[in-house]
Short mmCIF file of C-alpha atoms in Angstrom, two decimals:
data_model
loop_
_atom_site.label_atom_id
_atom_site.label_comp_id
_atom_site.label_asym_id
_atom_site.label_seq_id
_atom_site.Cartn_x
_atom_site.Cartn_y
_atom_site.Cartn_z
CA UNK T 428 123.39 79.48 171.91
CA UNK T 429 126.74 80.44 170.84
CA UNK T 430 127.55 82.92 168.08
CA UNK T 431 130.53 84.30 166.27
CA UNK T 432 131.90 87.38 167.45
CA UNK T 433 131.68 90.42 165.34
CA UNK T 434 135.36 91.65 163.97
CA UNK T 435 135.56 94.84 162.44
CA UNK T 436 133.05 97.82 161.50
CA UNK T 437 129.73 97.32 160.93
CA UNK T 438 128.00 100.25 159.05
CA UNK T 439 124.65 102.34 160.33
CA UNK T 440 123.53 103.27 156.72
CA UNK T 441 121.06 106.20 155.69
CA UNK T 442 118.07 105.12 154.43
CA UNK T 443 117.93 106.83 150.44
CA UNK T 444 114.90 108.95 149.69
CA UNK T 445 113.92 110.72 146.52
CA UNK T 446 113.23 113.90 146.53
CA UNK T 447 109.70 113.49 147.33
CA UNK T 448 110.19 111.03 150.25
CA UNK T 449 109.83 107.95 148.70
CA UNK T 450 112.36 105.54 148.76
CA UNK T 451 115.18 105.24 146.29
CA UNK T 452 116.50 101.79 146.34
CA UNK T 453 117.86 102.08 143.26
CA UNK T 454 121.19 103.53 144.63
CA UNK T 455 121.67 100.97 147.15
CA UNK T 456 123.70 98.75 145.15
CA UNK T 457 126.71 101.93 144.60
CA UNK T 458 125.74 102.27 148.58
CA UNK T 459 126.80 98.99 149.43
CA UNK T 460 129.70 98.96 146.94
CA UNK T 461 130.95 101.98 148.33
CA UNK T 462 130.80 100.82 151.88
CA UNK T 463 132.51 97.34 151.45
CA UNK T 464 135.75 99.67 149.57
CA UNK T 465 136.10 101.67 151.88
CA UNK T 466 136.39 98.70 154.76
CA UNK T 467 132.89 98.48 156.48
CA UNK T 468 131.92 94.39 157.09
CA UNK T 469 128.48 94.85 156.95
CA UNK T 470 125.44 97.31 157.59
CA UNK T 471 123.01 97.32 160.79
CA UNK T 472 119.66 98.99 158.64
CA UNK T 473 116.58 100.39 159.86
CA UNK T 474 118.16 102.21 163.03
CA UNK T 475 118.63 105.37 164.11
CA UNK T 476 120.10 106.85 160.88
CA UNK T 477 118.26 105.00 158.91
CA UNK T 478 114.98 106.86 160.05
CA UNK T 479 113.26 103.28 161.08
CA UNK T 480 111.21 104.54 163.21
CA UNK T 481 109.94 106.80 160.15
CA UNK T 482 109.45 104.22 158.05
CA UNK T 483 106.12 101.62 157.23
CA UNK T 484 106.39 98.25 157.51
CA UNK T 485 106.51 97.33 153.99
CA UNK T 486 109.35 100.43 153.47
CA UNK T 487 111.71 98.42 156.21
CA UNK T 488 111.36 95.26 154.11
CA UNK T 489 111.81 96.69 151.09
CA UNK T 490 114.81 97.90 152.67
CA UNK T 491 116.00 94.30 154.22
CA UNK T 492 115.33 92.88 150.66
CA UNK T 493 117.29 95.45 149.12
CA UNK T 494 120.35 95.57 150.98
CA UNK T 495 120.07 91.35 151.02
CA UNK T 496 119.84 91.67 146.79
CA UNK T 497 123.10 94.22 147.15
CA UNK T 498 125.37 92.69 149.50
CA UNK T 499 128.30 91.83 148.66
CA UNK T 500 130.34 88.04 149.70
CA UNK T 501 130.56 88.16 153.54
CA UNK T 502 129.31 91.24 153.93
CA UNK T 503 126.59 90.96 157.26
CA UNK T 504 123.42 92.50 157.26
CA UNK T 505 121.45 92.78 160.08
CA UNK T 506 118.04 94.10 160.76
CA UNK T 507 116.74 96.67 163.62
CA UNK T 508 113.54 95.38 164.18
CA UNK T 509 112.62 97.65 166.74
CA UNK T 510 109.11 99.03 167.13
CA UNK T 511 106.25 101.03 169.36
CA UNK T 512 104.46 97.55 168.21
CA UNK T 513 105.51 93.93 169.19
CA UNK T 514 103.53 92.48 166.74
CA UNK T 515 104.94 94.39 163.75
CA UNK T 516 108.77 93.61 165.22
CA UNK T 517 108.45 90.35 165.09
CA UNK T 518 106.93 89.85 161.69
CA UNK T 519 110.03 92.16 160.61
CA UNK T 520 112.62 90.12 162.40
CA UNK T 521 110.85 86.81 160.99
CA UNK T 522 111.03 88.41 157.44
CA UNK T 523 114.71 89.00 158.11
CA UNK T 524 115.14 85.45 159.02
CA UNK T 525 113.68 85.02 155.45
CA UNK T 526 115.91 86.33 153.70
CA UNK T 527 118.43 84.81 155.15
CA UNK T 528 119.87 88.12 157.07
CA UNK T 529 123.08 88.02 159.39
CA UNK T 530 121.26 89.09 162.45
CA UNK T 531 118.23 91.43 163.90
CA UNK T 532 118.47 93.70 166.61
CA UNK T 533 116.41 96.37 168.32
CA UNK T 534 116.48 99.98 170.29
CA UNK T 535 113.95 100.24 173.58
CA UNK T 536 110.47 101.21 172.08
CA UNK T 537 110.57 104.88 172.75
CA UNK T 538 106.84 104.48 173.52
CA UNK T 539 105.83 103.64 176.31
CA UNK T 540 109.16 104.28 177.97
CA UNK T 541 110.88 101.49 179.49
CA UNK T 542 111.78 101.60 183.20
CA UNK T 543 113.37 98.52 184.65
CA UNK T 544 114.86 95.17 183.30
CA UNK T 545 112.46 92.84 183.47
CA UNK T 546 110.47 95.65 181.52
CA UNK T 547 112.72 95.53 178.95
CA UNK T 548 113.52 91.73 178.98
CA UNK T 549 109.69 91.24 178.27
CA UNK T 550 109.88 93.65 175.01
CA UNK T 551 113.04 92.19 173.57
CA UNK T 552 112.18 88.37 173.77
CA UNK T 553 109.23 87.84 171.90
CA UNK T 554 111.33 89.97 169.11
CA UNK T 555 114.12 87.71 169.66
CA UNK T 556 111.95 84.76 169.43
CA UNK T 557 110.76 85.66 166.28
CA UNK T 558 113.87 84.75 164.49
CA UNK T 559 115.29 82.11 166.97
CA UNK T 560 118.31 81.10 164.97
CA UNK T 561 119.85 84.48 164.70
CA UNK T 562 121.73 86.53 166.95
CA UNK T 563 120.03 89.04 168.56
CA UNK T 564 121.76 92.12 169.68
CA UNK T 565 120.15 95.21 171.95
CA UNK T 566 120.34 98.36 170.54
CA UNK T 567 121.56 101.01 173.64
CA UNK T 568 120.95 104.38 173.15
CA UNK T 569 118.91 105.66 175.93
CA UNK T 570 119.73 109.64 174.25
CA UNK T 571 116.65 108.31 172.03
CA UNK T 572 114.22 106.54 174.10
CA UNK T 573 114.89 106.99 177.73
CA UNK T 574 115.61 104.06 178.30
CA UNK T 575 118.57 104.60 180.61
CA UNK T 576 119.52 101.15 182.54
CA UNK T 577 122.29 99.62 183.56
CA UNK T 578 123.26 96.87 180.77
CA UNK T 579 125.22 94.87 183.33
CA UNK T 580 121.91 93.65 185.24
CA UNK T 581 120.57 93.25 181.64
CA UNK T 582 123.14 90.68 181.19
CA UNK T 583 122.82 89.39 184.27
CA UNK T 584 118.56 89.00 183.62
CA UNK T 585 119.90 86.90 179.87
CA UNK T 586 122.03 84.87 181.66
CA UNK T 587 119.79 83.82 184.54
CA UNK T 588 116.74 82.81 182.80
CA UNK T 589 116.23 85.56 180.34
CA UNK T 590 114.78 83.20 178.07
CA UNK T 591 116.25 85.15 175.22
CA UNK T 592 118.60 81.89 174.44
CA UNK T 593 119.82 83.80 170.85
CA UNK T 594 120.67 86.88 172.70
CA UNK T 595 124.09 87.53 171.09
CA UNK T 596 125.17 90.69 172.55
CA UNK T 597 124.63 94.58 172.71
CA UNK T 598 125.24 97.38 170.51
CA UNK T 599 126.37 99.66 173.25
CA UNK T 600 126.06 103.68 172.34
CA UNK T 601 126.61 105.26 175.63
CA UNK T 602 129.06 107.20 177.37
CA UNK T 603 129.92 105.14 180.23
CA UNK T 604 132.89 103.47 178.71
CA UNK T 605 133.49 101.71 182.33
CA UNK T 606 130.25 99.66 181.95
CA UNK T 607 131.04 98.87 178.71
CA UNK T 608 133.93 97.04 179.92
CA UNK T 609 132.07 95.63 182.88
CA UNK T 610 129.98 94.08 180.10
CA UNK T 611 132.47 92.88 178.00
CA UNK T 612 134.44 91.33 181.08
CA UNK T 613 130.96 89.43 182.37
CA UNK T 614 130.88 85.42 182.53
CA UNK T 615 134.03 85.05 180.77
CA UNK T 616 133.18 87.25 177.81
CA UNK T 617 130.46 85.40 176.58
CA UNK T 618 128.50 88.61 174.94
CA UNK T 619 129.54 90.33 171.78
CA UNK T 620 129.83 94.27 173.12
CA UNK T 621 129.77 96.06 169.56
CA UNK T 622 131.35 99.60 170.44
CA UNK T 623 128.92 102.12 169.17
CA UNK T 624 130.19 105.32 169.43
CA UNK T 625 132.87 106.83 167.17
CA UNK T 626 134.42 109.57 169.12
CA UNK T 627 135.60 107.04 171.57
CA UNK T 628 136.66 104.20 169.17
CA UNK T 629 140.31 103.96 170.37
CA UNK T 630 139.52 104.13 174.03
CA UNK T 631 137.07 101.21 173.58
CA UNK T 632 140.65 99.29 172.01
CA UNK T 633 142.88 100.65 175.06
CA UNK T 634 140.29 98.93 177.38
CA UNK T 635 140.96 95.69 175.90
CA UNK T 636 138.26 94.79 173.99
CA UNK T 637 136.17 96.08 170.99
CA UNK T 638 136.57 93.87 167.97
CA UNK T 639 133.79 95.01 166.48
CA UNK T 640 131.76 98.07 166.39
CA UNK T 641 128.48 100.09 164.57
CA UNK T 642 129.34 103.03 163.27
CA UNK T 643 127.37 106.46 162.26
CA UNK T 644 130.32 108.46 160.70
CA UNK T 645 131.97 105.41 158.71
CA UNK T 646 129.39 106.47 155.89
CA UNK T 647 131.32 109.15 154.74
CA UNK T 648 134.70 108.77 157.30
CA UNK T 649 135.07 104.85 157.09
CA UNK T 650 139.12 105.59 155.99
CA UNK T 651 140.00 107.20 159.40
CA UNK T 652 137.71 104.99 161.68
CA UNK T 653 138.87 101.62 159.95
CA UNK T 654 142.41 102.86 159.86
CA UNK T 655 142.13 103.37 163.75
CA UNK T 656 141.37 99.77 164.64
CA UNK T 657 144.06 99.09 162.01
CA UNK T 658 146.74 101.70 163.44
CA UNK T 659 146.26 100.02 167.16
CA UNK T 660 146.55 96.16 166.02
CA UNK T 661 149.87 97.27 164.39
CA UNK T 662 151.16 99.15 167.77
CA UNK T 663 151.00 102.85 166.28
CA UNK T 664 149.37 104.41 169.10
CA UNK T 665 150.69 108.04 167.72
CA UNK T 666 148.64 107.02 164.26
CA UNK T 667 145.97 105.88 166.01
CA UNK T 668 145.34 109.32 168.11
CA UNK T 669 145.87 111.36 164.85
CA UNK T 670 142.85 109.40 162.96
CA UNK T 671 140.69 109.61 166.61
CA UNK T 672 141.12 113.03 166.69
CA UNK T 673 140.68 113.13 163.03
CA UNK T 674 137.08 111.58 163.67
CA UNK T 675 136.38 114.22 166.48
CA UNK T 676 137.04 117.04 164.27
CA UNK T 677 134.21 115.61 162.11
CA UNK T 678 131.82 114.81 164.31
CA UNK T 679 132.43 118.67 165.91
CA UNK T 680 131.34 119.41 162.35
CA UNK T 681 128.24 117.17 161.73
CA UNK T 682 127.14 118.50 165.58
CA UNK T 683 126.97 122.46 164.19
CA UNK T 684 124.19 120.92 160.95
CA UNK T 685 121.49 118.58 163.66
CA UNK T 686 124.06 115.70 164.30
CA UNK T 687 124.65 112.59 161.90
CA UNK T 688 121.13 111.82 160.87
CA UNK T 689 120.90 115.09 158.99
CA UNK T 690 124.00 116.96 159.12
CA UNK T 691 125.75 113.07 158.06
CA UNK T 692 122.67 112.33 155.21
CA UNK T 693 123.81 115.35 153.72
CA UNK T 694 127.66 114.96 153.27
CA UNK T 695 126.71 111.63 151.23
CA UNK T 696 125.71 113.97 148.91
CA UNK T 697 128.74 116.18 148.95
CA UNK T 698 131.19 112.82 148.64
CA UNK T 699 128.75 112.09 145.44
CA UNK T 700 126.32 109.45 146.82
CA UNK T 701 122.79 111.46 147.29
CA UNK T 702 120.92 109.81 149.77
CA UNK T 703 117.57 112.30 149.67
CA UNK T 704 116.25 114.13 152.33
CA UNK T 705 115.27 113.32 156.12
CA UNK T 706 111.39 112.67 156.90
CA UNK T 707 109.94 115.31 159.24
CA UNK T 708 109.98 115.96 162.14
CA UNK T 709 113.76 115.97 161.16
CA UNK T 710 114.63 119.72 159.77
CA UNK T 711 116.83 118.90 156.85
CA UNK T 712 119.88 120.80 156.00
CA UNK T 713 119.28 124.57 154.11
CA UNK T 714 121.73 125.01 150.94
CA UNK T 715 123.02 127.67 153.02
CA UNK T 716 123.81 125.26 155.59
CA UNK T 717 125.25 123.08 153.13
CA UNK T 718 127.54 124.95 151.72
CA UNK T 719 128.92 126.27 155.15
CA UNK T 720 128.80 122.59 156.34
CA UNK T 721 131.24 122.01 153.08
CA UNK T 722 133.44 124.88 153.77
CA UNK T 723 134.09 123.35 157.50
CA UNK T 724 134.75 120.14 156.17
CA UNK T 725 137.47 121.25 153.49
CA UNK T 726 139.08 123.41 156.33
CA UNK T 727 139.79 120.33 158.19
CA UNK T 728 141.25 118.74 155.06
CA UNK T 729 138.00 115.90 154.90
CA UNK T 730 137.69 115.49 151.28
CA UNK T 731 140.71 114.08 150.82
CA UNK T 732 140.55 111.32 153.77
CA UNK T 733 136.76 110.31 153.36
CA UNK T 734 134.64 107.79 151.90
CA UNK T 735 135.83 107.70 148.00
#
């Protein structure tokens, strides 16, 4: 099967709590409003900063139906549909077929740890399977689950009898920005390589490639990240390195307050758009820690260049 490639930013959104830990749907409407202004082309939900892993079943598609309801015209959603339990992933990715989401995707079960390709094949195509007429992209973030493989002999496994025939491509958040262009060279380009981390947006361009990526930071720093893929397509490589380094000073700041999941959660608030707490076993941000997180943020001028 043969599926459109991804152009532009796709959004990992926070997943809004109340106070007490319940979800807050109600703001997701403003959420996705604010999102499409400031750029983003859609919203990959139920990930890593969304917590999914924290969530119940019926929380994640609450969730899908919520950001489905709220989406604006041509705005993709797609659905991590990662779990510990096969079973549960692919009643989530057939719910997101459903509602008639964009795509699904999913992360290596953290539990038990996956170890070798066919391993991992095995886990991802009953998933995929699931929801057979959507594209299906792997989540890589080994940092979370251990799962640290080469994605070049996973492409290799898809392509030679996989059996994963709606495998669309990979969300790729590693370092190794070399085998992310091995993989977005293989058979021709066939496989949509969504760049997936931020500090490293323009050397993902310089290599080539990169049309679309899944973003953390574009929550609150959408401007500068959009405005990099913008600055390169219009040959202002000088622009372009201001706004990357622009992005690197605030991700040096979200790294001081526990990294985007809580450090990022809590600058939606300070941009106006309270997104709740983080579920344990995240520590959330202190007001102490807020307000020195604030004070580092207006010292490197971020209020007037974020999210609005």
């Amino acid at each position: 099967m043969q599926f459109e490639k991804i152009k532009g930013l796709i959004d990992a959104p926070f997943t809004p709590l109340t106070e007490g830990g319940e979800l807050n749907l109600s703001v997701i409407p403003a959420y996705a409003d604010l999102l499409a202004r400031n750029g983003m082309k859609g919203v990959f939900i139920n990930g890593s900063s969304g917590e999914g892993y924290l969530l119940t079943e019926e929380e994640r598609i609450a969730l899908a139906e919520a950001w489905m309801a709220a989406a604006p015209k041509d705005f993709k959603v797609i659905v991590h549909v990662g779990s510990t339990s096969i079973p549960q992933s692919c009643r989530l990715a057939a719910h997101a077929a459903k509602i008639g989401a964009y795509g699904i995707g999913a992360m290596a079960t953290p539990f038990p740890k996956i170890a070798s390709i066919p391993q991992l094949v095995s886990y991802i195509a009953p998933l995929a399977a699931a929801a057979p007429n959507l594209p299906f992209y792997y989540y890589h973030i080994p940092a979370f689950n251990g799962a640290f493989l080469p994605m070049t002999e996973l492409l290799k496994a898809i392509e030679e009898g996989g059996n994963v025939p709606n495998f669309a491509g990979i969300k790729y958040t590693f370092e190794s920005l070399y085998e992310y262009n091995q993989c977005r060279r293989m058979y021709g380009g066939k496989y949509d390589m969504l760049h997936g981390q931020d500090e490293t947006i323009l050397a993902s361009l310089a290599l080539g490639g990169a049309q679309g990526g899944i973003c953390g930071t574009s929550n609150y720093n959408a401007p500068c990240l959009v405005g990099i893929q913008k600055a390169w397509a219009d040959g202002d490589l000088n622009k372009a390195r201001e706004l990357q380094n622009f992005a690197q000073d605030v991700i040096d700041v979200i790294c001081r307050f526990r990294g985007n999941i809580v450090g990022g959660k809590r600058i939606m608030k300070l941009i106006g758009l309270d997104l709740g707490p983080n579920r344990a076993p995240f520590v959330n941000v202190t007001p102490s820690e807020e307000a020195e997180m604030r004070r580092q943020l207006e010292a490197i001028g971020f209020f007037s260049r974020c999210c609005k």
